[in-house]
mmCIF file of C-alpha atoms in Angstrom:
data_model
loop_
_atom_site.group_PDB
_atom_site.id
_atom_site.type_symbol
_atom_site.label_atom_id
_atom_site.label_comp_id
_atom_site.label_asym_id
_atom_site.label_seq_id
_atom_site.Cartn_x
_atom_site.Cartn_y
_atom_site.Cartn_z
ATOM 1 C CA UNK R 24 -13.656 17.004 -3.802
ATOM 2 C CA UNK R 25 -11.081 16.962 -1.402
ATOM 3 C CA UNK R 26 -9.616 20.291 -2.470
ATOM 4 C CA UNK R 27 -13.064 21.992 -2.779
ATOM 5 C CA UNK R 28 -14.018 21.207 0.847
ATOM 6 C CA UNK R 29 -10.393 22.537 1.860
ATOM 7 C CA UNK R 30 -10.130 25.774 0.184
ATOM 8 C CA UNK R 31 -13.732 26.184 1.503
ATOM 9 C CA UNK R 32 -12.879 25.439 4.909
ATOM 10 C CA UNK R 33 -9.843 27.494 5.361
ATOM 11 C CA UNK R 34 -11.128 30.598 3.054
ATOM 12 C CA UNK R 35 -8.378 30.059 -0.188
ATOM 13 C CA UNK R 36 -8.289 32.599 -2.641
ATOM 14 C CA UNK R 37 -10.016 31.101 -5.926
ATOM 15 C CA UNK R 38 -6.314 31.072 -7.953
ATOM 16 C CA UNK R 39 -5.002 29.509 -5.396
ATOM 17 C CA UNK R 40 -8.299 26.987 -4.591
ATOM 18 C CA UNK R 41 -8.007 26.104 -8.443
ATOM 19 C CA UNK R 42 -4.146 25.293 -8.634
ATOM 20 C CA UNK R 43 -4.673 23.037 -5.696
ATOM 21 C CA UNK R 44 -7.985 21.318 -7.461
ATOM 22 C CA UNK R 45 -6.270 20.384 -10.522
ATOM 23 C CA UNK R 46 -3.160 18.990 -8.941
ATOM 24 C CA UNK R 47 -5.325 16.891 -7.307
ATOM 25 C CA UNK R 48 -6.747 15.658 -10.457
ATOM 26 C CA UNK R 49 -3.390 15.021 -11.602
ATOM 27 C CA UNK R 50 -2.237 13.077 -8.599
ATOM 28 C CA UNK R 51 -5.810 10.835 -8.580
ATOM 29 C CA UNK R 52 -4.951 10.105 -12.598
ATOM 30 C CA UNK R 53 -0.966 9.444 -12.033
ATOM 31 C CA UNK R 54 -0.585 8.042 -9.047
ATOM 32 C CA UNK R 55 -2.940 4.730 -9.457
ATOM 33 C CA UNK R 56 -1.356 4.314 -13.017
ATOM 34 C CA UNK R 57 1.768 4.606 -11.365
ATOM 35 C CA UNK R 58 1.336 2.217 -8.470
ATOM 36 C CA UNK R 59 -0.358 -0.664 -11.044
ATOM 37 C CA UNK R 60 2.773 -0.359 -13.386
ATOM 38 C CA UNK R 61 4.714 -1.136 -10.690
ATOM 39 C CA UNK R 62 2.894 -3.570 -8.998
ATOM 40 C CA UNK R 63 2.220 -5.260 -12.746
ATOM 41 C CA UNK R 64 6.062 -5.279 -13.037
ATOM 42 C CA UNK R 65 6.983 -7.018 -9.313
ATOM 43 C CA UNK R 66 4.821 -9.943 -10.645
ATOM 44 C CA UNK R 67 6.487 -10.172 -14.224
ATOM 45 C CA UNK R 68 9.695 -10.394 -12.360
ATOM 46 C CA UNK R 69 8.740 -12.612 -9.700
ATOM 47 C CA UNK R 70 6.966 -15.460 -12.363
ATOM 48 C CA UNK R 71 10.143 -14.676 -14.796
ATOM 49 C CA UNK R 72 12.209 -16.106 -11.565
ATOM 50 C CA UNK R 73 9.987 -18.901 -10.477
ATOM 51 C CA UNK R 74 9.553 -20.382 -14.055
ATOM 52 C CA UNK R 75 12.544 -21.978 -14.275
ATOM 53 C CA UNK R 76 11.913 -24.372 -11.166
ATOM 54 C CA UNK R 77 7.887 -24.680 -12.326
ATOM 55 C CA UNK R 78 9.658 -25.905 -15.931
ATOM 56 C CA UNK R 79 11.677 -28.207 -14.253
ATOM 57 C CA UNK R 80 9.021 -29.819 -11.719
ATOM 58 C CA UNK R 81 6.885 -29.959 -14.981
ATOM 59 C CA UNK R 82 8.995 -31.889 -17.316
ATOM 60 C CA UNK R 83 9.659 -34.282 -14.148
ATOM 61 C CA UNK R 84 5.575 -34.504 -14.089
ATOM 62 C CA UNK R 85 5.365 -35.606 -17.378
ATOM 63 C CA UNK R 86 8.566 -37.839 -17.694
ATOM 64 C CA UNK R 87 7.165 -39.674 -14.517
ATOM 65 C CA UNK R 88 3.833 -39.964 -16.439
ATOM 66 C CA UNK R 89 1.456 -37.031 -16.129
ATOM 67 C CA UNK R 90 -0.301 -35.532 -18.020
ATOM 68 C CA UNK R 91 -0.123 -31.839 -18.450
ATOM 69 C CA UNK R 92 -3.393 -30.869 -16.648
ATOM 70 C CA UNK R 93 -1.872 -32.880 -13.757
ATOM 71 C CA UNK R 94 1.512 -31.633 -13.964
ATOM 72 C CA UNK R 95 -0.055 -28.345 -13.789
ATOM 73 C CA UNK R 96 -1.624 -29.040 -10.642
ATOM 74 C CA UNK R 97 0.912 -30.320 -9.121
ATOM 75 C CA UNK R 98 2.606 -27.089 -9.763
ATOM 76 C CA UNK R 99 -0.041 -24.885 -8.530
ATOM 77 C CA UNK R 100 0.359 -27.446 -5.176
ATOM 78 C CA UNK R 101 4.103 -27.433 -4.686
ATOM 79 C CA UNK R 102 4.957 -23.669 -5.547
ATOM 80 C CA UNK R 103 2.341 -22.426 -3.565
ATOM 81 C CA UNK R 104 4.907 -21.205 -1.051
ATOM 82 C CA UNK R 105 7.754 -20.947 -3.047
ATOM 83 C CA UNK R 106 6.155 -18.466 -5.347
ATOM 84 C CA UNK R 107 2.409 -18.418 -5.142
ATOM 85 C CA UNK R 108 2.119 -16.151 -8.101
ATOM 86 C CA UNK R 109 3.198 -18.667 -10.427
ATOM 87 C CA UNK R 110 1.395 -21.100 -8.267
ATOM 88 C CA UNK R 111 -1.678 -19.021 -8.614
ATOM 89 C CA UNK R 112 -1.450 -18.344 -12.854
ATOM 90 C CA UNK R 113 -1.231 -22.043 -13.192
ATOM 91 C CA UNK R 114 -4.144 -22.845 -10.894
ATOM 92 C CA UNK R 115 -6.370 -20.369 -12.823
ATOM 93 C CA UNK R 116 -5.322 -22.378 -16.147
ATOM 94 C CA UNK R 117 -6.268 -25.548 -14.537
ATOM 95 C CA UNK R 118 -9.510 -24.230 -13.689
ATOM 96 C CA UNK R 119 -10.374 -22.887 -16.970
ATOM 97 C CA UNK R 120 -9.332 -26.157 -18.629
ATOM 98 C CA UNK R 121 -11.784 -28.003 -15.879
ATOM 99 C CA UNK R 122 -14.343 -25.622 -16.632
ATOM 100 C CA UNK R 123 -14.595 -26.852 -20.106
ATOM 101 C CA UNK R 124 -12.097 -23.929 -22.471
ATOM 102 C CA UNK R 125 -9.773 -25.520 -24.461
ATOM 103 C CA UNK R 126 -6.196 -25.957 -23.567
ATOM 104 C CA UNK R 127 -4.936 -23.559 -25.965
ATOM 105 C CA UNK R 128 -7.248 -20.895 -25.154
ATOM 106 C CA UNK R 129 -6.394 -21.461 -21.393
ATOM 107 C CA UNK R 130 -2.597 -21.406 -22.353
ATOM 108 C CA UNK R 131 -3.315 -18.079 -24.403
ATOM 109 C CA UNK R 132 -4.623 -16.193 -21.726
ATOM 110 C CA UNK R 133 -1.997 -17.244 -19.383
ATOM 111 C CA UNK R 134 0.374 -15.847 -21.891
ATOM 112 C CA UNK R 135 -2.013 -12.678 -22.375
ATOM 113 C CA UNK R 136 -2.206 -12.436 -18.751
ATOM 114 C CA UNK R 137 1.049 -12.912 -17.404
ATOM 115 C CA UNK R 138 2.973 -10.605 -20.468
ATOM 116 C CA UNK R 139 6.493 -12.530 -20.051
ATOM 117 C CA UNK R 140 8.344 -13.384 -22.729
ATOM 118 C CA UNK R 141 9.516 -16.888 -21.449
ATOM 119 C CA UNK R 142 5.975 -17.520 -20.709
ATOM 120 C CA UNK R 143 4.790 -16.484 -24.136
ATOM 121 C CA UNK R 144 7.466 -19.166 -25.637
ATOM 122 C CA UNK R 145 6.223 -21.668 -23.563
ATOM 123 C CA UNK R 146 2.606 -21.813 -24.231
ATOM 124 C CA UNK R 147 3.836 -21.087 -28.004
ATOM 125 C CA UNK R 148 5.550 -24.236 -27.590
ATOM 126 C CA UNK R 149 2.985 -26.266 -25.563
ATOM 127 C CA UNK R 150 0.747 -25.580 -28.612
ATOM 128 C CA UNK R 151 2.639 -26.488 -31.338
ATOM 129 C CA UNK R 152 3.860 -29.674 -29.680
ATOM 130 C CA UNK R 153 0.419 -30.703 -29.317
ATOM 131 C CA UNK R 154 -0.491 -29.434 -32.696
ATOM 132 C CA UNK R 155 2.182 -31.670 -34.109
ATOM 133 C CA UNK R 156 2.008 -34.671 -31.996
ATOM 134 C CA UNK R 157 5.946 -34.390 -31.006
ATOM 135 C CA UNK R 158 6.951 -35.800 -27.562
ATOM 136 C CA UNK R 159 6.265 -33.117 -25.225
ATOM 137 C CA UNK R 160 8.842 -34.448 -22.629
ATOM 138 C CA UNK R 161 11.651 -33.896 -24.749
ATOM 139 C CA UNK R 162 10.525 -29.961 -26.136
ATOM 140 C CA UNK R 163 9.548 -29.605 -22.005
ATOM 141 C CA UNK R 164 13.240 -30.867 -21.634
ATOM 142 C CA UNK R 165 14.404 -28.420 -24.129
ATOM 143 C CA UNK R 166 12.826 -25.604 -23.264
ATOM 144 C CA UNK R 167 13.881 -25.977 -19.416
ATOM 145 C CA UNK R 168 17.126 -26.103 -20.520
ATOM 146 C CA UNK R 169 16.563 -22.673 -22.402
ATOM 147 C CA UNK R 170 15.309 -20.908 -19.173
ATOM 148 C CA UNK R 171 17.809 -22.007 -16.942
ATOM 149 C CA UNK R 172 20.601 -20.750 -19.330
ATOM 150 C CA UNK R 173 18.592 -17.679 -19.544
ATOM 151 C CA UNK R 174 18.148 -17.133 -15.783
ATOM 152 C CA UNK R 175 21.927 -17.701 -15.441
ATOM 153 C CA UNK R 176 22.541 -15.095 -18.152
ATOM 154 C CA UNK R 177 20.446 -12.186 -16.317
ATOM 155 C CA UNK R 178 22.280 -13.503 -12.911
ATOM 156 C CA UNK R 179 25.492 -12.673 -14.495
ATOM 157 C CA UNK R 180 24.755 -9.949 -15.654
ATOM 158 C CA UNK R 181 23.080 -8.296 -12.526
ATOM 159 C CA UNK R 182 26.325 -9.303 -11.165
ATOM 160 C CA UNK R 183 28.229 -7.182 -14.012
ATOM 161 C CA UNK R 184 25.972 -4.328 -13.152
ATOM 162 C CA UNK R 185 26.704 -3.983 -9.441
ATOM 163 C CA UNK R 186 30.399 -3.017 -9.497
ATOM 164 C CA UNK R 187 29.323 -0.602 -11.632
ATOM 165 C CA UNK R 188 26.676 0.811 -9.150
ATOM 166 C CA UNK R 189 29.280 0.751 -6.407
ATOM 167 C CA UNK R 190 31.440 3.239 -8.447
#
């Protein structure tokens, strides 16, 4: 619309009017796509980083205790500055829980929404542990354990990666 009222307005020749109307088009389809990809991506990264600490608080939660609906509240209440993200996917699965869905269902559309991998293993593990009636301190524990090794992993090799980017 934009590029009809311009090559009106300034009196463009109709091959030129036409090559400016469909770049347009492109640009309205790409650009959006291309802006939610990367915005999508920013919040992978940032609950891949923040999960980690959320694992840790949680298996404290339920080692002092908790349950896991309150563990996952107090979560959503002490990363809300730290990484509100995080903070935020774990409030929405405490409020579908309170809202009467199941746990797992909750859990699987955190894992839906969120599309990490740690995340995914997580609720996969949250599931069976309550499917099989192990102690879910210990596979918490466990699983922690996992994602901190795994964070250190991807710091080291970041760190690998940037004397090569210096060359």
């Amino acid at each position: 619309v934009l590029a009809f009222g311009y090559g009106k307005a300034v009196g463009m020749p109709v091959g030129k009017f036409w090559l400016l109307f469909f770049a347009g088009v492109a640009l309205g389809v790409i650009l959006p796509d291309f802006f939610l990809r990367r915005k999508f991506r920013h919040r992978q990264e940032e609950v891949t980083d923040a999960l980690p600490d959320g694992m840790d608080l949680l298996v404290v939660c339920v080692e002092a205790g908790l349950g896991i609906n309150a563990a996952f509240v107090k979560i959503t209440e002490e990363f809300h500055l730290a990484s509100p993200v995080l903070s935020e996917e774990f409030d929405i699965v405490n409020r579908e829980m309170v809202a009467g869905k199941p746990r797992q269902e909750a859990l699987r559309a955190l894992s839906d929404r969120t599309g990490v991998e740690d995340v995914k293993s997580l609720v996969a593990m949250l599931i069976q542990t309550e499917k099989l009636g192990t102690s879910l301190a210990q596979s918490l524990r466990v699983h922690s354990d996992s994602l901190r090794t795994k964070r250190r992993q991807r710091a080291e090799e970041a760190a690998a990666k940037t004397t090569i980017k210096l060359i």
